[in-house]
CSV table of C-alpha atoms in Angstrom, one decimal:
chain,number,residue,atom,x,y,z
A,1093,MET,CA,136.3,161.0,310.9
A,1094,ILE,CA,134.2,163.2,308.9
A,1095,GLN,CA,131.3,162.7,309.3
A,1096,SER,CA,128.3,163.9,307.0
A,1097,VAL,CA,124.5,164.5,308.9
A,1098,LEU,CA,121.4,164.3,306.2
A,1099,PRO,CA,119.5,167.9,307.0
A,1100,GLN,CA,116.0,167.3,309.0
A,1101,LEU,CA,113.9,165.1,305.9
A,1102,SER,CA,109.8,167.4,305.1
A,1103,PHE,CA,106.9,165.6,303.1
A,1104,SER,CA,105.1,167.7,301.4
A,1105,PHE,CA,101.9,165.5,302.0
A,1106,TYR,CA,101.5,165.4,306.0
A,1107,ARG,CA,101.0,168.8,306.9
A,1108,HIS,CA,99.4,167.8,311.0
A,1109,GLN,CA,102.9,168.3,312.5
A,1110,PRO,CA,107.0,167.4,311.9
A,1111,ILE,CA,108.5,164.4,311.2
A,1112,ARG,CA,111.8,163.9,313.9
A,1113,ALA,CA,114.1,160.7,313.4
A,1114,ASP,CA,116.4,160.1,316.4
A,1115,PHE,CA,117.5,156.9,318.3
A,1116,SER,CA,116.3,157.0,322.1
A,1117,GLY,CA,113.0,154.8,321.1
A,1118,GLY,CA,110.2,155.4,322.1
A,1119,GLN,CA,107.5,155.3,319.9
A,1120,ILE,CA,109.5,154.2,316.2
A,1121,THR,CA,108.8,152.1,313.6
A,1122,SER,CA,110.4,149.0,310.7
A,1123,ASP,CA,108.3,150.9,307.6
A,1124,ALA,CA,109.9,153.9,307.2
A,1125,GLY,CA,110.7,153.3,303.5
A,1126,LEU,CA,107.1,153.8,302.9
A,1127,LEU,CA,107.3,157.2,302.6
A,1128,PRO,CA,109.3,157.7,299.7
A,1129,LEU,CA,106.2,155.7,298.4
A,1130,ARG,CA,104.0,158.2,299.9
A,1131,ALA,CA,105.7,161.0,298.0
A,1132,PHE,CA,105.3,159.9,294.9
A,1133,ASP,CA,101.4,158.7,295.3
A,1134,GLN,CA,101.4,162.4,296.4
A,1135,ARG,CA,103.1,163.3,293.3
A,1136,HIS,CA,100.6,161.8,291.2
A,1137,HIS,CA,97.2,161.4,293.4
A,1138,LEU,CA,97.3,157.9,292.6
A,1139,THR,CA,95.4,156.8,295.7
A,1140,ARG,CA,93.9,160.0,295.3
A,1141,ASP,CA,92.7,158.7,291.6
A,1142,TRP,CA,91.3,155.0,293.3
A,1143,ALA,CA,89.2,155.6,296.2
A,1144,ALA,CA,87.2,158.4,293.9
A,1145,PRO,CA,84.9,156.6,292.4
A,1146,LEU,CA,84.5,153.1,294.9
A,1147,SER,CA,80.9,153.3,296.5
A,1148,ASP,CA,80.8,153.7,300.6
A,1149,PRO,CA,77.4,153.0,302.1
A,1150,ARG,CA,78.3,153.6,305.8
A,1151,GLN,CA,76.4,156.3,307.4
A,1152,HIS,CA,78.4,159.0,307.3
A,1153,ASP,CA,77.5,161.1,309.9
A,1154,ARG,CA,79.2,157.6,311.7
A,1155,LEU,CA,81.9,158.1,310.0
A,1156,ARG,CA,86.2,158.0,311.2
A,1157,HIS,CA,87.8,157.0,308.6
A,1158,ASP,CA,87.2,157.6,304.8
A,1159,SER,CA,88.0,155.9,302.4
A,1160,LEU,CA,90.6,156.9,301.5
A,1161,ALA,CA,92.5,156.8,304.5
A,1162,LEU,CA,91.3,153.2,304.7
A,1163,LEU,CA,91.9,152.5,301.0
A,1164,ARG,CA,96.3,153.9,301.9
A,1165,GLN,CA,96.5,152.2,305.1
A,1166,ARG,CA,94.8,148.8,303.4
A,1167,LEU,CA,97.8,148.6,300.3
A,1168,TYR,CA,100.5,150.1,302.0
A,1169,GLN,CA,99.9,147.6,305.1
A,1170,ILE,CA,100.4,145.1,302.1
A,1171,VAL,CA,103.0,146.9,300.7
A,1172,ALA,CA,105.3,147.0,303.9
A,1173,GLY,CA,104.8,143.4,303.7
A,1174,TYR,CA,101.0,142.9,306.7
A,1175,GLU,CA,99.2,140.6,303.8
A,1176,ASP,CA,96.6,139.7,306.8
A,1177,ALA,CA,93.7,142.5,307.7
A,1178,ASN,CA,94.4,140.7,310.7
A,1179,ASP,CA,97.5,142.5,311.3
A,1180,ALA,CA,95.7,146.0,310.8
A,1181,ASP,CA,94.9,145.4,315.2
A,1182,ARG,CA,97.3,145.7,315.7
A,1183,LEU,CA,99.8,148.3,313.0
A,1184,ARG,CA,96.7,150.8,313.3
A,1185,HIS,CA,98.5,152.5,316.8
A,1186,ASP,CA,102.2,152.5,314.1
A,1187,PRO,CA,102.4,155.8,313.8
A,1188,LEU,CA,103.8,155.6,310.8
A,1189,LEU,CA,101.2,154.0,309.5
A,1190,GLN,CA,99.2,157.0,310.1
A,1191,ILE,CA,101.2,158.7,308.4
A,1192,VAL,CA,100.7,157.1,305.2
A,1193,ALA,CA,96.8,157.5,305.0
A,1194,ASP,CA,96.8,160.9,306.7
A,1195,GLN,CA,96.2,160.4,309.8
A,1196,LYS,CA,97.5,162.4,312.7
A,1197,LEU,CA,99.3,160.8,314.7
A,1198,GLY,CA,97.6,159.5,318.2
A,1199,ASP,CA,94.6,158.2,315.8
A,1200,ALA,CA,94.4,155.8,316.1
A,1201,LEU,CA,93.0,153.2,312.3
A,1202,GLY,CA,90.6,151.7,311.1
A,1203,SER,CA,90.6,148.1,312.4
A,1204,GLN,CA,90.5,144.4,311.4
A,1205,PRO,CA,86.9,144.3,311.3
A,1206,THR,CA,86.4,148.0,309.6
A,1207,LEU,CA,88.6,147.6,306.8
A,1208,SER,CA,86.9,143.9,305.5
A,1209,ARG,CA,83.5,145.5,305.7
A,1210,TRP,CA,85.1,148.7,303.6
A,1211,GLU,CA,87.2,145.7,301.6
A,1212,ASN,CA,83.5,144.2,300.7
A,1213,ALA,CA,81.3,147.1,300.2
A,1214,PRO,CA,82.2,148.2,296.1
A,1215,SER,CA,80.1,147.1,293.9
A,1216,ALA,CA,80.9,145.3,290.7
A,1217,ARG,CA,80.9,148.8,289.1
A,1218,ASP,CA,83.4,150.2,291.3
A,1219,LEU,CA,86.0,147.9,290.9
A,1220,MET,CA,85.5,147.7,287.2
A,1221,HIS,CA,86.1,151.3,287.0
A,1222,ALA,CA,88.8,151.5,289.2
A,1223,ASN,CA,90.4,148.4,287.0
A,1224,ASP,CA,90.4,151.0,284.3
A,1225,LEU,CA,92.9,153.4,286.6
A,1226,LEU,CA,95.3,151.3,286.3
A,1227,CYS,CA,95.9,151.4,282.1
A,1228,GLU,CA,94.6,156.0,282.5
A,1229,GLN,CA,97.0,155.8,285.9
A,1230,PHE,CA,99.9,154.6,283.0
A,1231,ILE,CA,98.4,156.4,279.3
A,1232,ARG,CA,99.8,159.7,281.8
A,1233,LEU,CA,103.1,158.3,283.4
A,1234,CYS,CA,104.6,156.4,281.2
A,1235,GLY,CA,102.5,157.8,277.8
A,1236,ASP,CA,105.9,160.3,276.4
A,1237,GLN,CA,108.2,156.8,277.4
A,1238,VAL,CA,106.0,155.1,275.1
A,1239,ARG,CA,106.0,157.5,271.9
A,1240,GLN,CA,109.5,157.7,271.8
A,1241,ARG,CA,110.3,153.2,272.2
A,1242,GLY,CA,107.0,153.2,269.2
A,1243,GLN,CA,105.7,150.4,271.4
A,1244,ILE,CA,104.0,148.4,273.9
A,1245,LEU,CA,104.8,145.0,274.9
A,1246,LEU,CA,101.8,143.5,277.2
A,1247,ASP,CA,102.4,139.8,278.7
A,1248,LEU,CA,100.0,137.9,280.4
A,1249,ASP,CA,100.1,135.9,282.8
A,1250,SER,CA,98.1,133.9,285.7
A,1251,THR,CA,99.5,133.3,288.9
A,1252,ASP,CA,98.1,131.1,292.3
A,1253,ASP,CA,96.9,132.8,295.9
A,1254,PRO,CA,96.6,130.6,297.9
A,1255,THR,CA,93.5,130.1,300.3
A,1256,HIS,CA,93.8,128.6,303.6
A,1257,GLY,CA,90.2,129.1,304.5
A,1258,GLN,CA,86.6,128.9,303.7
A,1259,GLN,CA,86.9,132.1,301.1
A,1260,GLN,CA,84.5,132.6,298.8
A,1261,LEU,CA,85.0,130.8,295.8
A,1262,SER,CA,87.5,129.5,296.5
A,1263,PHE,CA,88.3,125.8,294.9
A,1264,PHE,CA,91.2,123.7,294.7
A,1265,ASN,CA,93.5,123.8,291.1
A,1266,GLY,CA,95.4,120.1,289.9
A,1267,ALA,CA,98.0,122.4,288.0
A,1268,TYR,CA,98.9,123.6,291.2
A,1269,GLY,CA,97.8,121.6,294.3
A,1270,GLN,CA,96.6,123.6,296.5
A,1271,HIS,CA,93.4,125.5,297.2
A,1272,MET,CA,93.3,128.9,295.8
A,1273,TYR,CA,92.4,132.3,293.9
A,1274,HIS,CA,93.6,132.3,290.3
A,1275,PRO,CA,94.2,135.6,289.2
A,1276,MET,CA,95.0,136.9,285.9
A,1277,LEU,CA,97.4,140.5,285.5
A,1278,VAL,CA,97.8,141.8,282.8
A,1279,PHE,CA,101.9,143.8,282.6
A,1280,GLU,CA,103.0,146.8,279.8
A,1281,ARG,CA,107.1,144.9,279.4
A,1282,HIS,CA,109.0,147.3,279.3
A,1283,SER,CA,107.2,150.0,282.4
A,1284,GLY,CA,106.7,146.6,284.4
A,1285,CYS,CA,103.1,148.8,284.8
A,1286,LEU,CA,100.5,146.3,286.2
A,1287,LEU,CA,97.1,147.0,282.8
A,1288,ALA,CA,94.5,145.7,283.9
A,1289,ALA,CA,94.2,141.9,286.4
A,1290,ARG,CA,91.3,140.2,288.1
A,1291,LEU,CA,90.4,138.1,290.5
A,1292,ARG,CA,88.9,134.8,289.6
A,1293,PRO,CA,88.3,130.9,290.8
A,1294,GLY,CA,90.7,128.5,292.0
A,1295,ASN,CA,89.8,126.1,289.7
A,1296,ALA,CA,89.8,128.7,286.8
A,1297,SER,CA,92.0,128.1,284.1
A,1298,SER,CA,94.9,130.4,282.8
A,1299,HIS,CA,93.3,132.0,279.8
A,1300,ALA,CA,89.8,132.3,281.1
A,1301,ARG,CA,88.4,135.8,280.6
A,1302,ILE,CA,90.7,136.7,279.1
A,1303,VAL,CA,89.6,138.3,276.0
A,1304,PRO,CA,86.9,140.1,277.1
A,1305,MET,CA,90.1,141.6,279.5
A,1306,LEU,CA,91.6,143.4,276.2
A,1307,LEU,CA,88.6,143.9,274.7
A,1308,ARG,CA,88.3,146.4,277.1
A,1309,LEU,CA,92.4,147.1,277.9
A,1310,VAL,CA,93.5,147.2,273.8
A,1311,PRO,CA,91.7,149.6,272.7
A,1312,ARG,CA,92.2,153.2,275.0
A,1313,LEU,CA,95.8,151.8,274.4
A,1314,GLN,CA,95.5,151.4,270.3
A,1315,ALA,CA,93.3,154.4,270.8
A,1316,ALA,CA,95.5,157.1,272.9
A,1317,PHE,CA,98.9,156.0,270.8
A,1318,PRO,CA,98.4,156.4,266.9
A,1319,GLY,CA,100.4,154.7,265.1
A,1320,VAL,CA,102.0,153.0,267.6
A,1321,LYS,CA,103.3,149.5,268.0
A,1322,ILE,CA,101.1,146.8,270.9
A,1323,LYS,CA,102.0,143.4,271.2
A,1324,LEU,CA,101.1,140.5,272.5
A,1325,ARG,CA,103.3,137.2,274.3
A,1326,GLY,CA,101.9,134.5,276.1
A,1327,ASP,CA,103.4,131.4,277.2
A,1328,ALA,CA,101.5,127.9,276.6
A,1329,GLY,CA,98.5,128.3,278.9
A,1330,PHE,CA,97.6,131.1,276.6
A,1331,ALA,CA,97.1,129.1,273.4
A,1332,LEU,CA,93.5,130.1,272.8
A,1333,PRO,CA,92.3,129.7,268.8
A,1334,LEU,CA,89.7,132.3,270.1
A,1335,LEU,CA,93.3,134.8,271.9
A,1336,TYR,CA,94.5,134.9,268.1
A,1337,GLN,CA,91.1,135.3,266.6
A,1338,PHE,CA,91.0,138.3,268.8
A,1339,CYS,CA,94.9,139.5,268.1
A,1340,GLU,CA,94.7,139.0,264.5
A,1341,PHE,CA,90.9,141.6,264.5
A,1342,VAL,CA,92.6,144.4,266.1
A,1343,ALA,CA,95.3,143.8,264.1
A,1344,LEU,CA,97.4,142.3,266.9
A,1345,GLU,CA,101.1,141.0,266.7
A,1346,TYR,CA,101.7,138.1,268.7
A,1347,ALA,CA,104.0,135.2,270.8
A,1348,LEU,CA,102.2,132.8,272.2
A,1349,GLY,CA,103.1,129.8,273.4
A,1350,ILE,CA,102.2,125.7,272.3
A,1351,PRO,CA,101.9,123.2,275.0
A,1352,ALA,CA,104.4,119.4,273.6
A,1353,ASN,CA,102.9,116.9,271.5
A,1354,CYS,CA,104.0,114.0,270.4
A,1355,VAL,CA,105.1,116.2,266.9
A,1356,PHE,CA,106.7,118.9,268.4
A,1357,LYS,CA,108.5,116.4,270.3
A,1358,HIS,CA,109.3,114.9,267.6
A,1359,ARG,CA,111.1,117.6,265.5
A,1360,ALA,CA,112.4,118.6,267.8
A,1361,GLU,CA,115.0,116.2,269.2
A,1362,PRO,CA,117.7,115.9,266.1
A,1363,ARG,CA,118.2,119.7,267.0
A,1364,GLN,CA,117.2,118.8,270.8
A,1365,LYS,CA,121.1,116.1,270.0
A,1366,ARG,CA,122.6,118.9,268.2
A,1367,LEU,CA,123.2,121.3,271.4
A,1368,LYS,CA,123.5,118.2,273.5
A,1369,ARG,CA,127.2,117.8,271.7
A,1370,ARG,CA,126.9,121.3,271.4
A,1371,TYR,CA,126.9,121.6,275.6
A,1372,ARG,CA,129.1,119.2,275.8
A,1373,ARG,CA,132.1,120.2,273.6
A,1374,THR,CA,131.2,124.2,274.9
A,1375,GLN,CA,130.2,123.7,278.3
A,1376,LEU,CA,127.9,126.8,277.9
A,1377,PRO,CA,123.7,126.9,277.3
A,1378,GLN,CA,123.0,126.2,274.1
A,1379,ARG,CA,119.6,128.5,272.2
A,1380,SER,CA,118.1,127.5,268.6
A,1381,SER,CA,115.6,128.8,266.7
A,1382,ALA,CA,113.1,127.4,264.4
A,1383,SER,CA,110.1,127.6,262.6
A,1384,ALA,CA,107.3,125.5,262.0
A,1385,THR,CA,105.4,124.7,258.8
A,1386,ALA,CA,101.7,124.4,258.7
A,1387,PRO,CA,100.7,121.2,257.4
A,1388,ALA,CA,102.9,119.4,259.3
A,1389,VAL,CA,102.5,120.9,262.7
A,1390,GLY,CA,99.0,121.8,262.8
A,1391,ARG,CA,96.4,124.2,261.9
A,1392,ALA,CA,96.2,125.8,265.6
A,1393,SER,CA,100.1,125.6,265.9
A,1394,ALA,CA,100.4,127.9,262.5
A,1395,ALA,CA,98.1,129.9,263.9
A,1396,SER,CA,100.0,131.0,267.1
A,1397,ALA,CA,103.1,131.8,264.2
A,1398,THR,CA,101.9,132.6,261.6
A,1399,ARG,CA,101.5,137.5,262.3
A,1400,PRO,CA,104.0,139.2,260.7
A,1401,ASN,CA,107.3,139.7,262.7
A,1402,THR,CA,106.7,137.8,264.6
A,1403,PRO,CA,108.9,135.6,266.7
A,1404,PRO,CA,108.1,131.6,266.9
A,1405,PRO,CA,107.9,129.6,270.2
A,1406,GLU,CA,111.6,128.5,271.1
A,1407,PRO,CA,112.0,124.5,270.9
A,1408,PRO,CA,113.4,122.8,273.8
A,1409,THR,CA,116.9,124.3,274.9
A,1410,ALA,CA,119.1,122.0,276.6
Protein backbone atom coordinates (compact mmCIF):
# COMPACT_ATOMS: atom_id res chain seq x y z
CA MET A 1 0.00 0.00 0.00
CA ILE A 2 1.40 3.37 -1.05
CA GLN A 3 1.36 6.08 1.60
CA SER A 4 1.67 9.76 0.81
CA VAL A 5 3.70 11.81 3.28
CA LEU A 6 3.43 15.58 3.20
CA PRO A 7 6.64 17.59 3.60
CA GLN A 8 7.05 19.74 6.69
CA LEU A 9 5.07 22.97 6.39
CA SER A 10 6.64 26.37 6.94
CA PHE A 11 4.97 29.66 7.78
CA SER A 12 6.34 33.04 6.78
CA PHE A 13 4.99 34.78 9.87
CA TYR A 14 6.99 32.64 12.33
CA ARG A 15 10.78 32.57 12.00
CA HIS A 16 11.84 32.04 15.62
CA GLN A 17 12.39 28.31 15.21
CA PRO A 18 11.10 25.43 13.05
CA ILE A 19 7.56 24.12 13.58
CA ARG A 20 7.59 20.31 13.68
CA ALA A 21 4.61 17.95 13.78
CA ASP A 22 4.90 14.45 15.28
CA PHE A 23 2.86 11.98 17.31
CA SER A 24 5.25 11.34 20.16
CA GLY A 25 3.29 13.32 22.75
CA GLY A 26 4.85 16.00 24.90
CA GLN A 27 3.73 19.61 24.54
CA ILE A 28 0.97 19.41 21.94
CA THR A 29 -2.05 21.44 20.86
CA SER A 30 -5.46 20.61 19.41
CA ASP A 31 -5.89 23.95 17.59
CA ALA A 32 -3.43 23.65 14.70
CA GLY A 33 -6.16 24.87 12.32
CA LEU A 34 -5.30 28.41 13.43
CA LEU A 35 -2.05 28.29 11.46
CA PRO A 36 -3.63 28.78 7.99
CA LEU A 37 -5.75 31.62 9.39
CA ARG A 38 -2.62 33.26 10.79
CA ALA A 39 -0.95 32.90 7.38
CA PHE A 40 -3.93 34.69 5.77
CA ASP A 41 -3.69 37.37 8.46
CA GLN A 42 0.02 37.80 7.76
CA ARG A 43 -0.57 38.11 4.01
CA HIS A 44 -3.17 40.88 4.32
CA HIS A 45 -1.92 42.59 7.54
CA LEU A 46 -5.33 42.36 9.21
CA THR A 47 -4.44 42.26 12.90
CA ARG A 48 -1.51 44.62 12.38
CA ASP A 49 -3.86 47.24 10.95
CA TRP A 50 -6.39 46.73 13.76
CA ALA A 51 -3.75 47.11 16.48
CA ALA A 52 -2.19 50.26 15.00
CA PRO A 53 -4.90 52.80 16.03
CA LEU A 54 -5.41 51.37 19.53
CA SER A 55 -4.02 53.56 22.28
CA ASP A 56 -2.14 51.85 25.11
CA PRO A 57 -1.78 53.89 28.34
CA ARG A 58 0.42 51.27 29.99
CA GLN A 59 4.03 52.09 30.93
CA HIS A 60 6.03 50.86 27.98
CA ASP A 61 9.18 50.14 29.96
CA ARG A 62 7.25 47.56 31.97
CA LEU A 63 5.39 45.87 29.11
CA ARG A 64 5.84 42.17 28.42
CA HIS A 65 3.08 41.96 25.79
CA ASP A 66 2.38 44.74 23.31
CA SER A 67 -1.07 45.54 21.90
CA LEU A 68 -0.51 43.51 18.74
CA ALA A 69 0.40 40.34 20.66
CA LEU A 70 -2.59 40.75 23.00
CA LEU A 71 -4.95 41.41 20.08
CA ARG A 72 -3.79 38.29 18.29
CA GLN A 73 -3.98 36.22 21.46
CA ARG A 74 -7.54 37.35 22.22
CA LEU A 75 -8.74 37.13 18.62
CA TYR A 76 -7.38 33.66 17.89
CA GLN A 77 -8.51 32.43 21.28
CA ILE A 78 -12.08 33.44 20.37
CA VAL A 79 -11.75 31.90 16.88
CA ALA A 80 -10.70 28.62 18.50
CA GLY A 81 -13.85 28.66 20.65
CA TYR A 82 -12.37 29.98 23.91
CA GLU A 83 -14.51 33.09 24.27
CA ASP A 84 -14.09 33.55 28.02
CA ALA A 85 -11.04 35.63 28.94
CA ASN A 86 -10.58 33.35 31.97
CA ASP A 87 -9.43 30.65 29.53
CA ALA A 88 -6.29 32.71 28.93
CA ASP A 89 -4.84 31.64 32.29
CA ARG A 90 -4.53 28.13 30.87
CA LEU A 91 -4.12 28.85 27.17
CA ARG A 92 -1.30 31.37 27.65
CA HIS A 93 1.01 28.35 27.81
CA ASP A 94 -0.41 26.73 24.66
CA PRO A 95 2.38 26.50 22.04
CA LEU A 96 0.06 27.09 19.09
CA LEU A 97 -1.34 30.33 20.52
CA GLN A 98 2.19 31.48 21.27
CA ILE A 99 3.08 30.90 17.62
CA VAL A 100 0.08 32.76 16.14
CA ALA A 101 0.68 35.65 18.57
CA ASP A 102 4.30 35.78 17.31
CA GLN A 103 5.63 34.93 20.76
CA LYS A 104 8.64 32.71 21.28
CA LEU A 105 7.76 29.18 22.33
CA GLY A 106 7.91 28.85 26.09
CA ASP A 107 7.22 32.54 26.77
CA ALA A 108 3.78 32.78 28.38
CA LEU A 109 1.16 35.01 26.78
CA GLY A 110 -0.99 37.54 28.61
CA SER A 111 -3.05 36.43 31.59
CA GLN A 112 -6.76 37.09 32.09
CA PRO A 113 -6.18 40.28 34.18
CA THR A 114 -3.78 41.57 31.53
CA LEU A 115 -6.29 40.96 28.74
CA SER A 116 -9.13 42.53 30.73
CA ARG A 117 -7.15 45.70 31.43
CA TRP A 118 -6.05 45.92 27.80
CA GLU A 119 -9.59 45.40 26.43
CA ASN A 120 -10.90 48.30 28.53
CA ALA A 121 -8.06 50.68 27.67
CA PRO A 122 -9.01 51.89 24.12
CA SER A 123 -11.02 55.10 23.88
CA ALA A 124 -14.25 55.56 21.95
CA ARG A 125 -12.26 57.24 19.17
CA ASP A 126 -9.95 54.21 18.95
CA LEU A 127 -12.93 51.90 18.60
CA MET A 128 -14.46 54.07 15.87
CA HIS A 129 -11.21 53.94 13.90
CA ALA A 130 -10.98 50.18 14.37
CA ASN A 131 -14.57 49.85 13.16
CA ASP A 132 -13.76 51.93 10.07
CA LEU A 133 -10.97 49.48 9.27
CA LEU A 134 -13.56 46.78 8.64
CA CYS A 135 -14.88 48.79 5.71
CA GLU A 136 -11.41 49.76 4.50
CA GLN A 137 -10.23 46.14 4.51
CA PHE A 138 -13.36 45.09 2.61
CA ILE A 139 -12.64 47.74 -0.02
CA ARG A 140 -9.01 46.61 -0.32
CA LEU A 141 -9.59 42.85 -0.35
CA CYS A 142 -12.92 42.57 -2.18
CA GLY A 143 -12.79 45.63 -4.44
CA ASP A 144 -12.20 43.69 -7.67
CA GLN A 145 -15.06 41.29 -6.91
CA VAL A 146 -17.42 44.16 -6.14
CA ARG A 147 -16.60 46.01 -9.38
CA GLN A 148 -17.03 42.84 -11.39
CA ARG A 149 -20.36 42.04 -9.72
CA GLY A 150 -21.57 45.63 -9.86
CA GLN A 151 -23.53 45.36 -6.63
CA ILE A 152 -23.17 45.60 -2.85
CA LEU A 153 -25.91 44.12 -0.69
CA LEU A 154 -25.91 45.29 2.92
CA ASP A 155 -27.52 42.92 5.41
CA LEU A 156 -28.67 44.52 8.67
CA ASP A 157 -28.92 42.28 11.70
CA SER A 158 -29.08 42.58 15.47
CA THR A 159 -28.23 39.61 17.65
CA ASP A 160 -28.21 38.57 21.29
CA ASP A 161 -25.07 38.23 23.40
CA PRO A 162 -26.19 36.63 26.70
CA THR A 163 -24.55 37.82 29.92
CA HIS A 164 -24.32 35.94 33.18
CA GLY A 165 -22.92 38.43 35.67
CA GLN A 166 -23.01 42.12 36.54
CA GLN A 167 -21.49 43.42 33.32
CA GLN A 168 -21.90 47.10 32.60
CA LEU A 169 -24.94 47.84 30.36
CA SER A 170 -26.19 44.27 30.62
CA PHE A 171 -29.99 44.52 30.80
CA PHE A 172 -32.97 42.21 30.51
CA ASN A 173 -34.46 42.04 27.02
CA GLY A 174 -38.10 40.94 27.00
CA ALA A 175 -38.04 39.81 23.35
CA TYR A 176 -35.19 37.37 24.02
CA GLY A 177 -36.15 36.61 27.63
CA GLN A 178 -32.64 37.02 29.05
CA HIS A 179 -30.01 39.43 30.32
CA MET A 180 -27.79 40.30 27.40
CA TYR A 181 -26.03 42.78 25.16
CA HIS A 182 -27.75 43.60 21.87
CA PRO A 183 -25.05 44.10 19.19
CA MET A 184 -25.80 45.58 15.79
CA LEU A 185 -24.00 44.12 12.76
CA VAL A 186 -23.82 45.09 9.10
CA PHE A 187 -22.63 42.40 6.65
CA GLU A 188 -22.03 42.44 2.91
CA ARG A 189 -24.14 39.55 1.64
CA HIS A 190 -22.12 38.39 -1.37
CA SER A 191 -18.71 38.26 0.34
CA GLY A 192 -19.89 37.59 3.89
CA CYS A 193 -17.63 40.37 5.18
CA LEU A 194 -18.49 42.23 8.37
CA LEU A 195 -18.52 45.94 7.52
CA ALA A 196 -19.60 47.51 10.81
CA ALA A 197 -20.44 46.49 14.36
CA ARG A 198 -21.73 48.26 17.43
CA LEU A 199 -22.10 46.91 20.97
CA ARG A 200 -25.35 48.18 22.50
CA PRO A 201 -27.11 47.80 25.87
CA GLY A 202 -29.25 44.71 26.28
CA ASN A 203 -32.52 46.67 26.28
CA ALA A 204 -31.80 48.54 23.02
CA SER A 205 -34.38 48.17 20.26
CA SER A 206 -33.45 46.27 17.10
CA HIS A 207 -33.06 49.43 15.01
CA ALA A 208 -31.35 51.63 17.62
CA ARG A 209 -28.40 53.60 16.19
CA ILE A 210 -28.62 51.97 12.77
CA VAL A 211 -28.84 55.26 10.83
CA PRO A 212 -25.65 56.72 12.41
CA MET A 213 -23.84 53.47 11.54
CA LEU A 214 -24.97 53.70 7.92
CA LEU A 215 -24.11 57.39 7.75
CA ARG A 216 -20.51 56.45 8.48
CA LEU A 217 -20.46 53.39 6.21
CA VAL A 218 -22.43 54.14 3.04
CA PRO A 219 -20.57 57.31 1.90
CA ARG A 220 -17.27 55.39 2.14
CA LEU A 221 -18.64 52.63 -0.06
CA GLN A 222 -20.10 55.08 -2.57
CA ALA A 223 -16.78 56.94 -2.80
CA ALA A 224 -14.80 53.71 -3.25
CA PHE A 225 -17.20 52.16 -5.77
CA PRO A 226 -18.74 54.88 -7.98
CA GLY A 227 -21.37 53.44 -10.25
CA VAL A 228 -21.81 50.27 -8.16
CA LYS A 229 -25.38 49.75 -7.02
CA ILE A 230 -25.74 49.52 -3.23
CA LYS A 231 -28.79 47.74 -1.85
CA LEU A 232 -29.96 47.26 1.72
CA ARG A 233 -32.21 44.72 3.37
CA GLY A 234 -33.39 43.98 6.87
CA ASP A 235 -36.16 42.29 8.78
CA ALA A 236 -39.24 43.82 10.38
CA GLY A 237 -37.18 45.12 13.31
CA PHE A 238 -35.84 47.84 11.00
CA ALA A 239 -39.23 49.13 9.81
CA LEU A 240 -38.29 52.67 10.81
CA PRO A 241 -39.46 55.78 8.89
CA LEU A 242 -36.10 57.45 9.53
CA LEU A 243 -34.35 54.54 7.82
CA TYR A 244 -36.70 54.84 4.82
CA GLN A 245 -35.85 58.52 4.57
CA PHE A 246 -32.13 57.81 4.81
CA CYS A 247 -32.27 55.22 2.03
CA GLU A 248 -34.21 57.60 -0.22
CA PHE A 249 -31.83 60.48 0.51
CA VAL A 250 -28.65 58.54 -0.38
CA ALA A 251 -30.34 56.66 -3.27
CA LEU A 252 -30.19 53.16 -1.81
CA GLU A 253 -32.50 50.44 -3.05
CA TYR A 254 -33.95 48.68 -0.03
CA ALA A 255 -36.22 45.84 1.04
CA LEU A 256 -37.38 45.91 4.65
CA GLY A 257 -39.84 43.63 6.35
CA ILE A 258 -42.94 45.06 7.96
CA PRO A 259 -44.44 43.70 11.19
CA ALA A 260 -47.65 41.73 10.80
CA ASN A 261 -50.87 43.70 11.26
CA CYS A 262 -54.58 43.13 10.80
CA VAL A 263 -54.59 44.72 7.31
CA PHE A 264 -51.83 42.46 6.01
CA LYS A 265 -53.40 39.39 7.58
CA HIS A 266 -56.75 40.16 5.97
CA ARG A 267 -55.21 40.74 2.53
CA ALA A 268 -53.02 37.61 2.76
CA GLU A 269 -55.77 35.26 3.97
CA PRO A 270 -57.14 34.26 0.51
CA ARG A 271 -53.63 33.70 -0.82
CA GLN A 272 -52.70 31.57 2.18
CA LYS A 273 -55.75 29.37 1.62
CA ARG A 274 -54.75 28.82 -2.02
CA LEU A 275 -51.20 27.96 -0.97
CA LYS A 276 -52.45 25.47 1.61
CA ARG A 277 -54.63 23.73 -0.99
CA ARG A 278 -51.70 23.64 -3.41
CA TYR A 279 -49.42 22.23 -0.73
CA ARG A 280 -51.89 19.46 0.14
CA ARG A 281 -52.06 18.58 -3.55
CA THR A 282 -48.32 18.65 -4.32
CA GLN A 283 -46.66 18.14 -0.89
CA LEU A 284 -44.09 20.72 -1.98
CA PRO A 285 -43.16 24.04 -0.29
CA GLN A 286 -45.16 26.92 -1.78
CA ARG A 287 -44.30 30.59 -2.18
CA SER A 288 -46.26 33.48 -3.63
CA SER A 289 -45.63 37.22 -3.98
CA ALA A 290 -47.89 40.21 -4.36
CA SER A 291 -47.54 44.00 -4.31
CA ALA A 292 -49.32 46.08 -1.69
CA THR A 293 -51.10 49.27 -2.74
CA ALA A 294 -50.45 52.38 -0.67
CA PRO A 295 -54.06 53.49 0.03
CA ALA A 296 -55.09 50.10 1.40
CA VAL A 297 -51.96 49.36 3.36
CA GLY A 298 -50.92 52.67 4.79
CA ARG A 299 -48.08 55.11 4.46
CA ALA A 300 -45.42 53.23 6.46
CA SER A 301 -46.17 49.97 4.70
CA ALA A 302 -45.97 51.55 1.27
CA ALA A 303 -42.71 53.33 2.07
CA SER A 304 -40.85 50.06 2.45
CA ALA A 305 -41.92 48.81 -0.97
CA THR A 306 -41.95 51.86 -3.20
CA ARG A 307 -38.26 52.02 -4.08
CA PRO A 308 -37.82 51.17 -7.82
CA ASN A 309 -36.72 47.63 -8.60
CA THR A 310 -37.00 46.64 -4.94
CA PRO A 311 -38.77 43.33 -4.32
CA PRO A 312 -41.84 43.74 -2.09
CA PRO A 313 -42.08 41.96 1.24
CA GLU A 314 -43.23 38.38 0.82
CA PRO A 315 -46.56 37.43 2.36
CA PRO A 316 -46.72 34.48 4.72
CA THR A 317 -46.12 31.12 3.10
CA ALA A 318 -47.53 27.72 3.87
